[in-house]
Coordinates of C-alpha atoms in Angstrom, one line a residue:
Chain A
M4 CA 0.0 0.0 0.0
S5 CA 1.4 3.4 -1.0
S6 CA 1.8 5.9 1.8
E7 CA -0.3 8.4 -0.2
N8 CA -3.3 6.0 0.3
L9 CA -5.4 6.6 3.3
V10 CA -7.9 3.8 2.8
H11 CA -7.0 0.5 1.3
F12 CA -9.5 -2.4 0.4
E13 CA -7.8 -5.7 -0.6
G14 CA -9.9 -8.6 -1.8
V15 CA -12.9 -7.6 0.2
D16 CA -15.9 -9.8 0.3
K17 CA -19.2 -8.8 2.0
I18 CA -22.1 -11.2 2.2
Y19 CA -25.5 -10.3 3.8
R20 CA -27.6 -13.2 5.0
R21 CA -31.4 -12.8 5.0
G22 CA -33.8 -15.6 5.8
G23 CA -31.3 -18.3 4.8
E24 CA -30.4 -16.5 1.6
E25 CA -26.9 -15.2 0.9
L26 CA -26.4 -12.0 -0.9
H27 CA -22.9 -11.3 -2.2
V28 CA -22.7 -7.5 -2.0
L29 CA -19.0 -7.1 -2.6
S30 CA -16.8 -9.7 -4.3
G31 CA -13.0 -9.4 -4.1
L32 CA -13.0 -5.6 -4.1
N33 CA -9.7 -3.8 -4.4
L34 CA -9.8 -0.1 -3.8
D35 CA -7.5 2.7 -2.7
V36 CA -8.6 6.1 -1.5
R37 CA -5.8 8.6 -1.6
R38 CA -5.1 11.1 1.2
G39 CA -6.9 14.4 0.5
E40 CA -8.9 12.9 -2.4
F41 CA -12.6 13.6 -3.1
L42 CA -13.9 10.2 -4.4
A43 CA -17.4 9.6 -5.7
L44 CA -19.0 6.2 -5.8
M45 CA -21.8 5.6 -8.3
G46 CA -23.9 2.7 -9.3
P47 CA -27.4 1.2 -9.2
S48 CA -29.1 0.6 -5.9
G49 CA -27.9 -2.5 -4.1
C50 CA -24.5 -2.5 -6.0
G51 CA -22.6 -2.1 -2.7
K52 CA -21.8 1.6 -2.6
S53 CA -23.1 2.1 0.9
T54 CA -21.4 -1.1 2.0
I55 CA -18.1 0.3 0.9
L56 CA -18.8 3.4 3.1
N57 CA -19.8 1.2 6.0
L58 CA -16.6 -0.8 5.7
A59 CA -14.4 2.2 5.2
G60 CA -15.9 3.8 8.3
G61 CA -15.7 0.7 10.5
L62 CA -19.5 0.5 10.8
D63 CA -19.2 -3.1 9.5
V64 CA -16.5 -5.6 8.9
P65 CA -15.7 -7.6 5.8
D66 CA -16.4 -11.3 5.6
S67 CA -13.0 -11.7 4.0
G68 CA -10.2 -9.5 2.8
V69 CA -8.7 -6.4 4.5
V70 CA -9.9 -2.9 4.9
S71 CA -7.1 -0.7 6.3
F72 CA -6.9 2.9 7.3
N73 CA -3.4 4.5 7.4
G74 CA -2.1 0.9 7.3
E75 CA -4.2 -0.2 10.3
D76 CA -6.5 -3.2 9.7
I77 CA -10.0 -1.9 10.8
G78 CA -11.5 -5.4 10.8
A79 CA -9.0 -6.6 13.3
M80 CA -10.0 -4.0 15.9
S81 CA -12.3 -4.8 18.8
E82 CA -15.8 -3.1 18.7
S83 CA -14.8 -0.6 21.3
S84 CA -11.5 0.2 19.6
R85 CA -13.3 0.7 16.4
A86 CA -15.7 3.1 18.0
A87 CA -12.8 5.1 19.4
W88 CA -11.1 5.0 16.1
R89 CA -14.2 6.2 14.3
A90 CA -14.6 9.1 16.8
R91 CA -11.0 10.2 16.0
N92 CA -10.8 9.6 12.3
V93 CA -14.1 9.6 10.5
G94 CA -17.0 12.0 10.0
F95 CA -20.3 10.7 8.7
I96 CA -22.8 12.6 6.6
F97 CA -26.1 10.9 5.9
Q98 CA -28.7 11.4 3.2
A99 CA -31.4 12.0 5.9
Y100 CA -29.1 14.2 7.9
N101 CA -29.7 12.1 11.1
L102 CA -29.5 15.0 13.5
I103 CA -30.7 14.3 17.0
P104 CA -34.1 16.1 17.0
V105 CA -34.1 17.0 20.7
L106 CA -30.8 18.8 20.5
T107 CA -30.1 22.3 19.1
A108 CA -27.7 22.7 16.1
R109 CA -24.8 23.6 18.5
Q110 CA -25.6 20.6 20.8
N111 CA -25.7 18.3 17.8
V112 CA -22.3 19.5 16.6
A113 CA -20.9 19.2 20.1
L114 CA -22.1 15.7 20.6
P115 CA -19.0 13.9 19.1
L116 CA -16.8 16.3 21.0
L117 CA -18.0 14.6 24.2
L118 CA -15.8 11.7 23.2
T119 CA -12.7 13.9 23.2
P120 CA -10.7 15.1 26.2
L121 CA -11.8 18.7 25.5
S122 CA -13.3 20.8 28.3
S123 CA -16.8 22.1 28.2
A124 CA -15.6 25.6 27.2
Q125 CA -13.3 24.1 24.5
R126 CA -16.2 22.0 23.1
K127 CA -18.3 25.1 22.9
V128 CA -15.6 27.0 21.0
Q129 CA -15.0 24.0 18.7
A130 CA -18.7 23.6 17.9
A131 CA -19.1 27.3 17.2
K132 CA -16.1 27.1 14.8
A133 CA -17.6 24.2 12.9
L134 CA -20.9 26.0 12.6
Q135 CA -19.2 29.1 11.4
L136 CA -17.4 27.0 8.8
V137 CA -20.7 25.9 7.3
G138 CA -22.2 29.4 7.6
L139 CA -24.7 28.6 10.3
E140 CA -23.4 30.4 13.4
D141 CA -26.6 32.4 13.6
R142 CA -28.7 29.1 13.7
S143 CA -26.8 27.5 16.5
E144 CA -29.7 27.5 19.0
H145 CA -32.2 26.3 16.5
Y146 CA -33.6 22.7 16.6
P147 CA -33.4 20.5 13.5
N148 CA -37.2 21.0 12.9
Q149 CA -36.6 24.8 12.8
L150 CA -34.0 24.4 9.9
S151 CA -34.4 23.8 6.2
G152 CA -33.1 20.6 4.7
G153 CA -30.0 22.4 3.3
Q154 CA -29.3 23.9 6.7
E155 CA -29.8 20.6 8.4
Q156 CA -27.3 19.0 6.1
R157 CA -24.8 21.7 6.8
V158 CA -25.3 21.2 10.5
A159 CA -24.6 17.5 9.9
I160 CA -21.4 18.4 8.0
A161 CA -20.4 20.7 10.9
R162 CA -21.0 17.7 13.3
A163 CA -18.9 15.5 11.0
I164 CA -15.9 17.9 11.0
A165 CA -16.2 19.0 14.6
T166 CA -13.5 16.5 15.8
D167 CA -11.3 17.3 12.8
P168 CA -11.3 13.8 11.3
A169 CA -9.0 12.9 8.4
M170 CA -11.9 11.4 6.4
L171 CA -15.5 12.2 5.7
L172 CA -17.9 9.6 4.5
A173 CA -21.0 11.0 2.8
D174 CA -23.9 8.7 1.8
E175 CA -25.9 10.6 -0.8
P176 CA -25.6 13.9 1.0
T177 CA -27.6 15.8 -1.6
G178 CA -30.2 13.1 -2.1
D179 CA -32.9 14.9 -0.2
L180 CA -32.0 18.4 -1.2
D181 CA -33.3 20.9 -3.8
A182 CA -30.8 21.9 -6.5
A183 CA -29.6 25.1 -4.8
S184 CA -29.1 23.5 -1.4
A185 CA -27.4 20.5 -3.1
E186 CA -25.0 22.9 -4.8
A187 CA -24.2 24.6 -1.6
V188 CA -23.5 21.3 0.2
L189 CA -21.3 20.1 -2.6
K190 CA -19.4 23.4 -2.7
L191 CA -18.9 23.0 1.0
L192 CA -17.6 19.4 0.7
K193 CA -15.2 20.4 -2.1
G194 CA -14.0 23.3 0.0
L195 CA -13.3 20.9 3.0
C196 CA -11.3 18.7 0.7
R197 CA -9.3 21.5 -1.0
E198 CA -8.8 23.9 1.9
M199 CA -8.7 21.5 4.9
G200 CA -7.2 18.5 3.2
K201 CA -10.1 16.2 4.2
T202 CA -10.4 12.9 2.4
I203 CA -14.0 12.5 1.2
V204 CA -15.7 9.4 0.0
M205 CA -19.2 10.3 -1.3
V206 CA -21.9 7.9 -2.5
T207 CA -24.2 9.5 -5.0
H208 CA -26.7 8.8 -7.8
D209 CA -26.4 12.3 -9.1
P210 CA -23.9 12.6 -12.0
K211 CA -23.7 16.4 -11.4
A212 CA -22.7 15.7 -7.8
A213 CA -20.1 13.2 -8.9
E214 CA -18.6 15.8 -11.3
Q215 CA -17.4 17.7 -8.2
A216 CA -15.2 14.8 -7.2
D217 CA -11.6 14.2 -8.2
R218 CA -12.4 10.7 -9.2
T219 CA -15.6 8.7 -9.8
L220 CA -15.9 4.9 -9.4
K221 CA -18.8 3.0 -10.8
L222 CA -19.9 -0.2 -9.3
D223 CA -22.1 -3.0 -10.5
K224 CA -23.0 -6.0 -8.4
G225 CA -20.2 -5.4 -6.0
V226 CA -17.4 -5.0 -8.6
L227 CA -15.8 -1.8 -9.9
V228 CA -16.6 -1.4 -13.5
Q229 CA -15.4 2.0 -14.4
A230 CA -13.2 4.8 -13.2
T231 CA -13.3 8.4 -14.4
H232 CA -11.5 11.5 -13.3
G233 CA -13.4 14.7 -12.5
A234 CA -12.9 18.2 -13.8
A235 CA -10.4 19.0 -11.1
H236 CA -7.9 16.5 -12.4
Chain B
M28 CA -12.7 9.4 29.9
P29 CA -15.8 9.7 27.7
R30 CA -18.6 11.7 29.2
I31 CA -22.3 10.7 29.4
P32 CA -24.4 13.2 27.4
F33 CA -26.7 14.2 30.3
R34 CA -28.1 17.0 28.1
L35 CA -29.3 14.4 25.7
I36 CA -30.8 12.3 28.4
L37 CA -32.7 15.3 29.8
A38 CA -33.7 16.5 26.3
H39 CA -35.3 13.1 25.7
A40 CA -37.3 13.4 29.0
R41 CA -38.3 16.9 28.0
K42 CA -39.3 15.8 24.5
N43 CA -42.0 13.4 25.8
K44 CA -43.1 15.4 28.7
L45 CA -46.4 13.6 29.2
R46 CA -44.8 10.2 29.0
A47 CA -42.0 11.2 31.4
L48 CA -44.6 12.7 33.7
L49 CA -46.8 9.6 33.7
T50 CA -43.7 7.4 34.4
V51 CA -42.6 9.7 37.2
G52 CA -46.2 9.7 38.5
S53 CA -46.5 6.0 38.5
V54 CA -43.3 5.5 40.4
F55 CA -44.4 8.4 42.7
M56 CA -47.7 6.6 43.5
A57 CA -46.1 3.2 44.0
V58 CA -43.3 4.4 46.2
M59 CA -45.7 6.7 48.1
I60 CA -48.0 3.7 48.8
F61 CA -45.1 1.7 50.0
G62 CA -43.9 4.6 52.1
F63 CA -47.2 5.2 53.8
L64 CA -47.8 1.5 54.4
R65 CA -44.3 1.1 55.9
T66 CA -44.8 4.3 57.9
F67 CA -48.0 2.9 59.3
I68 CA -46.4 -0.4 60.3
V69 CA -43.4 1.3 61.8
G70 CA -45.7 3.7 63.6
M71 CA -47.5 0.7 65.1
E72 CA -44.3 -0.9 66.1
T73 CA -42.9 2.3 67.6
S74 CA -46.0 2.9 69.7
L75 CA -45.6 -0.6 71.0
N76 CA -41.9 -0.2 71.7
E77 CA -42.5 3.1 73.6
C78 CA -45.2 1.8 75.8
N79 CA -44.3 2.0 79.5
A80 CA -43.3 -1.4 80.7
A81 CA -44.4 -0.5 84.3
R82 CA -48.0 0.2 83.3
V83 CA -50.7 -2.5 83.3
V84 CA -54.1 -2.2 81.9
T85 CA -57.2 -4.0 83.2
G86 CA -60.4 -4.2 81.2
S87 CA -63.3 -6.5 80.6
R88 CA -62.5 -10.1 79.6
L89 CA -65.6 -10.0 77.3
S90 CA -64.2 -7.5 74.8
L91 CA -62.3 -4.3 74.4
F92 CA -65.5 -2.4 74.1
A93 CA -67.3 -3.8 77.2
H94 CA -67.2 -1.7 80.4
V95 CA -66.1 -2.6 83.9
P96 CA -67.6 -0.9 87.1
I97 CA -65.7 1.9 88.7
K98 CA -66.1 0.1 92.0
L99 CA -63.3 -2.3 91.0
Q100 CA -60.7 0.5 91.4
P101 CA -60.2 0.2 95.2
E102 CA -60.1 -3.6 94.9
L103 CA -57.4 -3.3 92.2
K104 CA -55.5 -0.9 94.4
A105 CA -55.6 -3.3 97.2
L106 CA -54.4 -6.1 95.0
A107 CA -51.5 -4.0 93.9
E108 CA -50.6 -3.4 97.5
D109 CA -47.6 -1.1 97.7
K110 CA -46.3 -2.0 94.3
A111 CA -48.4 0.6 92.5
L112 CA -47.5 4.3 92.3
G113 CA -51.0 5.1 91.1
I114 CA -54.2 3.8 89.4
T115 CA -56.4 5.7 87.0
H116 CA -59.1 4.9 84.5
F117 CA -60.2 5.7 81.0
T118 CA -63.7 5.7 79.5
W119 CA -64.1 5.9 75.8
F120 CA -66.9 8.4 75.1
G121 CA -67.1 8.1 71.4
G122 CA -69.7 10.7 70.3
I123 CA -70.0 13.1 67.5
Y124 CA -68.3 16.5 67.1
L125 CA -69.8 18.9 64.5
N126 CA -70.8 16.0 62.2
S127 CA -70.0 12.4 61.4
D128 CA -67.2 13.2 59.0
P129 CA -64.1 11.1 59.6
E130 CA -61.9 14.2 60.1
H131 CA -63.9 15.0 63.3
Y132 CA -63.5 11.5 64.6
W133 CA -60.8 11.4 67.3
G134 CA -60.3 10.0 70.7
R135 CA -62.5 11.4 73.6
F136 CA -61.9 9.9 77.0
G137 CA -63.4 10.6 80.4
V138 CA -60.6 10.4 83.1
D139 CA -59.9 11.3 86.7
V140 CA -57.6 14.2 86.4
E141 CA -55.5 13.7 89.5
S142 CA -54.8 10.0 89.0
F143 CA -54.4 10.5 85.3
R144 CA -51.6 13.0 85.9
V145 CA -49.9 10.5 88.3
V146 CA -50.0 7.7 85.8
Y147 CA -49.6 9.5 82.5
G148 CA -48.3 13.0 83.4
G149 CA -44.7 11.9 82.6
D150 CA -45.7 11.3 79.0
L151 CA -47.1 14.8 78.4
N152 CA -45.9 18.4 78.3
M153 CA -48.4 20.8 79.5
P154 CA -48.0 24.0 81.6
E155 CA -48.6 23.7 85.3
G156 CA -51.3 26.4 85.2
Q157 CA -53.3 24.5 82.6
W158 CA -53.2 21.3 84.8
T159 CA -54.4 23.3 87.8
K160 CA -57.2 25.0 85.9
W161 CA -58.4 21.8 84.3
S162 CA -58.3 20.0 87.6
A163 CA -60.5 22.7 89.2
T164 CA -63.0 23.0 86.3
R165 CA -65.6 20.3 86.0
Q166 CA -66.5 21.0 82.4
G167 CA -62.9 21.6 81.4
C168 CA -60.9 19.5 78.9
I169 CA -57.5 19.2 77.5
I170 CA -56.6 18.4 73.9
G171 CA -53.5 17.3 72.0
A172 CA -51.6 19.9 69.9
D173 CA -52.4 18.1 66.6
L174 CA -56.1 18.1 67.4
A175 CA -56.0 21.8 68.3
K176 CA -54.4 22.5 65.0
D177 CA -56.7 20.3 62.9
E178 CA -59.9 21.6 64.5
Q179 CA -58.6 25.1 65.0
L180 CA -59.2 25.0 68.7
T181 CA -57.4 27.2 71.3
I182 CA -57.5 27.7 75.0
G183 CA -61.1 28.9 75.8
S184 CA -62.7 27.2 72.8
R185 CA -66.1 25.5 73.5
V186 CA -66.4 21.9 72.3
R187 CA -69.8 20.2 72.2
V188 CA -69.8 16.5 71.7
S189 CA -73.1 14.5 71.3
G190 CA -72.9 11.1 72.9
N191 CA -73.7 7.9 71.0
I192 CA -72.4 5.4 73.6
F193 CA -73.3 7.5 76.6
P194 CA -76.4 9.8 76.2
G195 CA -76.3 13.6 76.5
E196 CA -74.2 16.3 75.1
L197 CA -70.8 17.2 76.6
D198 CA -70.3 21.0 76.8
L199 CA -66.6 21.5 77.4
E200 CA -64.1 24.3 77.5
V201 CA -60.5 23.8 76.3
L202 CA -58.3 24.5 79.3
G203 CA -55.1 22.9 78.2
I204 CA -53.2 21.9 75.1
Y205 CA -50.6 19.1 75.5
T206 CA -47.7 17.8 73.5
S207 CA -46.5 14.3 73.8
K208 CA -43.1 13.2 74.9
V209 CA -43.5 9.6 73.5
R210 CA -45.0 8.3 70.3
S211 CA -47.2 5.9 72.2
F212 CA -49.3 8.9 73.4
D213 CA -50.9 10.6 70.5
Q214 CA -51.6 14.3 70.2
K215 CA -55.0 14.0 68.7
T216 CA -57.1 13.1 71.7
M217 CA -59.3 14.9 74.1
F218 CA -59.5 14.2 77.9
F219 CA -62.2 15.5 80.2
H220 CA -63.6 14.8 83.7
W221 CA -65.1 11.3 84.0
D222 CA -67.3 12.7 86.8
Y223 CA -69.0 15.2 84.5
M224 CA -69.6 12.6 81.8
N225 CA -70.9 10.0 84.3
E226 CA -73.3 12.4 85.9
L227 CA -74.6 13.5 82.5
S228 CA -75.1 9.9 81.5
R229 CA -77.0 9.0 84.7
K230 CA -79.2 12.1 84.3
E231 CA -80.1 11.1 80.7
G232 CA -80.8 7.5 81.8
G233 CA -77.7 6.0 80.4
R234 CA -75.0 3.8 81.8
A235 CA -73.3 5.1 84.9
D236 CA -70.4 4.2 87.2
V237 CA -68.6 2.3 84.5
V238 CA -65.2 2.7 82.8
S239 CA -63.5 1.2 79.8
T240 CA -60.1 0.3 81.4
F241 CA -58.0 0.9 84.5
T242 CA -54.3 1.6 84.3
M243 CA -51.9 1.0 87.1
L244 CA -48.4 2.5 87.2
L245 CA -46.1 0.1 89.0
K246 CA -42.9 0.9 90.8
S247 CA -41.1 -1.8 88.9
P248 CA -41.9 -3.4 85.5
Q249 CA -40.9 -6.8 87.0
D250 CA -44.1 -6.7 89.1
A251 CA -46.3 -6.4 86.0
A252 CA -46.6 -10.1 85.1
P253 CA -47.4 -11.4 88.6
L254 CA -49.9 -8.6 89.2
C255 CA -51.7 -9.3 85.9
S256 CA -52.2 -13.0 86.9
K257 CA -53.2 -12.0 90.4
V258 CA -55.9 -9.5 89.2
D259 CA -57.4 -11.8 86.7
A260 CA -57.5 -14.7 89.2
E261 CA -59.2 -12.5 91.7
F262 CA -62.0 -11.6 89.4
E263 CA -62.2 -15.0 87.7
S264 CA -65.4 -16.0 89.4
S265 CA -67.0 -12.5 89.7
P266 CA -69.6 -11.1 87.3
H267 CA -66.9 -8.7 86.0
R268 CA -64.2 -11.0 84.7
T269 CA -61.1 -9.0 83.9
L270 CA -58.3 -9.2 81.4
T271 CA -55.2 -7.6 82.7
M272 CA -52.0 -7.1 80.6
T273 CA -49.1 -4.8 80.2
E274 CA -49.7 -1.6 78.3
R275 CA -47.6 -3.0 75.4
M276 CA -49.8 -6.1 75.2
F277 CA -52.9 -4.0 75.4
Q278 CA -51.6 -1.9 72.5
A279 CA -50.7 -5.0 70.5
Q280 CA -54.2 -6.4 71.1
F281 CA -55.6 -3.1 69.8
N282 CA -53.4 -3.3 66.7
A283 CA -54.3 -7.0 66.2
M284 CA -58.0 -5.9 65.6
W285 CA -56.8 -4.8 62.2
G286 CA -55.6 -8.3 61.3
N287 CA -52.2 -9.2 60.0
L288 CA -51.5 -5.7 58.6
P289 CA -47.8 -6.2 57.8
L290 CA -48.7 -9.2 55.6
F291 CA -51.6 -7.5 53.9
F292 CA -49.7 -4.3 53.3
G293 CA -46.7 -6.4 52.1
I294 CA -48.9 -8.1 49.5
L295 CA -50.6 -4.8 48.5
G296 CA -47.3 -3.0 48.2
G297 CA -45.7 -5.8 46.2
V298 CA -48.6 -5.8 43.7
V299 CA -48.5 -2.0 43.3
L300 CA -44.7 -2.1 42.8
F301 CA -45.0 -4.9 40.3
A302 CA -47.6 -3.0 38.3
C303 CA -45.4 0.1 38.4
L304 CA -42.5 -2.0 37.1
M305 CA -44.6 -3.0 34.1
V306 CA -45.5 0.7 33.4
T307 CA -41.9 1.9 33.7
S308 CA -40.5 -1.0 31.7
N309 CA -43.0 -0.4 28.9
T310 CA -42.1 3.3 28.8
M311 CA -38.4 2.6 28.6
M312 CA -38.9 -0.1 26.0
L313 CA -41.0 2.4 23.9
N314 CA -38.3 5.0 24.3
A315 CA -35.6 2.6 23.2
R316 CA -37.6 1.5 20.1
E317 CA -38.3 5.1 19.1
R318 CA -34.6 5.8 19.2
V319 CA -33.2 2.9 17.2
Q320 CA -32.0 5.2 14.4
E321 CA -30.6 7.7 16.9
T322 CA -28.8 4.9 18.6
G323 CA -27.2 4.0 15.2
V324 CA -26.1 7.6 14.8
L325 CA -24.6 7.8 18.2
K326 CA -22.7 4.5 17.6
T327 CA -21.6 5.9 14.3
L328 CA -20.2 9.0 16.1
G329 CA -18.1 6.7 18.3
F330 CA -20.4 6.1 21.3
T331 CA -19.7 2.6 22.6
A332 CA -22.2 -0.1 23.6
P333 CA -21.4 0.3 27.3
M334 CA -21.9 4.1 27.1
L335 CA -25.3 3.6 25.4
L336 CA -26.3 1.0 28.0
C337 CA -25.3 3.4 30.7
M338 CA -27.3 6.3 29.1
T339 CA -30.4 4.2 29.0
M340 CA -29.9 3.1 32.6
V341 CA -29.3 6.7 33.7
E342 CA -32.5 7.9 32.0
S343 CA -34.5 5.1 33.6
L344 CA -32.9 5.7 37.0
L345 CA -33.4 9.5 36.8
L346 CA -37.2 9.1 36.1
C347 CA -37.7 6.5 38.8
L348 CA -35.6 8.3 41.4
L349 CA -37.4 11.6 40.7
G350 CA -40.8 9.8 41.3
G351 CA -39.4 8.0 44.3
G352 CA -37.7 11.1 45.8
L353 CA -40.9 13.2 45.5
A354 CA -42.9 10.3 47.1
M355 CA -40.5 10.0 50.0
L356 CA -40.6 13.8 50.5
L357 CA -44.4 13.5 50.9
V358 CA -44.1 10.5 53.2
Q359 CA -41.5 12.3 55.4
S360 CA -43.9 15.2 55.8
V361 CA -46.3 13.1 57.8
D362 CA -43.6 12.1 60.3
G363 CA -45.0 12.5 63.8
K364 CA -48.6 13.1 62.6
M365 CA -51.6 10.9 63.1
L366 CA -52.1 8.3 60.4
M367 CA -55.4 6.6 60.9
F368 CA -55.0 5.5 64.5
V369 CA -51.2 5.4 64.9
I370 CA -48.6 8.2 65.0
A371 CA -46.6 8.1 61.8
S372 CA -43.0 7.3 62.1
V373 CA -40.7 7.8 59.2
P374 CA -37.2 6.7 60.2
P375 CA -34.3 7.2 57.7
S376 CA -34.5 3.5 56.9
T377 CA -38.0 4.0 55.4
V378 CA -36.7 6.9 53.2
W379 CA -33.6 4.9 52.1
T380 CA -35.8 1.8 51.4
G381 CA -38.2 3.9 49.4
L382 CA -35.3 5.4 47.4
G383 CA -33.8 1.9 47.0
I384 CA -37.1 0.6 45.6
A385 CA -37.2 3.5 43.2
A386 CA -33.7 2.8 42.1
L387 CA -34.4 -0.9 41.7
L388 CA -37.5 -0.1 39.6
G389 CA -35.1 2.1 37.5
V390 CA -32.6 -0.6 37.1
L391 CA -35.1 -3.3 36.3
S392 CA -37.1 -1.3 33.9
G393 CA -34.0 0.1 32.1
L394 CA -32.1 -3.2 31.9
F395 CA -33.8 -4.8 28.9
P396 CA -34.0 -1.6 26.8
A397 CA -30.4 -0.8 27.7
L398 CA -29.3 -4.3 26.6
M399 CA -31.3 -3.9 23.4
V400 CA -29.8 -0.5 22.6
S401 CA -26.2 -1.7 23.4
R402 CA -26.6 -4.8 21.2
L403 CA -28.0 -2.9 18.1
Q404 CA -25.9 -3.3 15.0
I405 CA -25.1 0.1 13.6
V406 CA -25.9 -0.7 10.0
E407 CA -29.2 -2.3 11.0
A408 CA -30.1 0.6 13.3
L409 CA -29.4 3.2 10.6
R410 CA -31.6 1.3 8.2
R411 CA -34.5 1.1 10.5
R412 CA -37.1 3.8 11.2
A413 CA -38.6 4.3 14.6

């Protein structure tokens, strides 16, 4: 594995078992994600895009093969070590935002900071910085149901970057947004990649969204079938 | 060390205010019932334990409610020889004050003031002037401080009580208000001159020259048992067979009229607590199921299974301890007050047991939801909707 690669998939198989039936979602997948790269994953539903995100983020482990991050085998970690590793290294952005509805924007952003050694005051400052970065400092005391979809997703991005992780995993981040909000979110993600050096892996169905990435990989039935380079390259 | 997001736990409770309120309310009710039942039983036990071991009570062998003639007093005194410091008598008047409502139903006894003071004076606090005035005033009475407060009576108040055991209407003036030094002597009773009551009853054609019980204060508690046997043997063949026992035994007999209260209350309390456990468990399970996706998000962010287990347990404990704490505050507020026929006694052990039960409810009702939450697979949880 080259040192410029942050994530490395080697011969990864993933099988889901439902009611006695086996579904091979990924078959012998090899994939490298470079440090600081903005990678888009495309493909039909059920082709294994989200499974790649889950494996890269340590939410799931492969049935065979290795998924490593910075040379460290994620699958070999215990569940609690993987949770701690996730808190330090990965930020997640979901299609449905997945903010905690009973917490304000600031409290949502500060939530992952509870897992850091920061003091209460430092957490407040850090959360405020993250909200400022996504342009929502004036909405910090608003609850998710008081925000628009685009604003909710920006809060979710602020939460994902609050702990300053090396990698962001975005699962169809613009899927539920109107065109203008989607553009703003993509611009934000691109900015995070370019200006802050974040490695981003984004699953999308939208070719326009994929155009923003440095590289786009297309999957079909768990196998990579095509790779294209975006406008930036 | 990772922190528990208390803000999130509180926010969840605030989100479902009604559900949280109902859960707290159900624990409050269950722990309150437990607290009052235990207070009642402890009160009964305390009143027994504080009975004077040197006092013996003589009443009719027929029943607690049958009378014995006053003429037995000199005979009892003679039987006690020089072992008794004094002998007095009580007569339960019953009667109706204002109306038949339960709040106006309290103890009313006809007594002989001088001998009453000799035998029971040590149990009461009352100014010397009030004793003197009561002693000299035929239609005077004294009342307990709790009774004075409940009925808003003060020195000089007139109290009229219509008889239902003895005929006639007592017309009394409050001349003294006592407080009790011991829990076996309650503060919700009225005492008045037996002579006045007896004369009134005779005039109205009712029973006269009878009392409910005699009480002797002995020099030594060791003389109590032999004297009880001696008295009852003496009257064994008379028309007025007696039952003599220590004050503690007498109180126990009185308590026994209510049946096996500890067992009954134990079963009742157990059933209520079990029902409450079902309610709180249901609430916590509902909460956990509604937050499946949120649990997935928290795990994604790096919260571990033990932390999520802990969060669910803390939420459950908080709700239950809030309900239990409020209940025990209420229970503690009745300490020293009359609860039915006993003086409520709320020792710290009752409070701690109540809080312990609330905590146990919290642990038991939070356990299964907490395990469910901690075992959720992230990918599954994120996929599921509440």
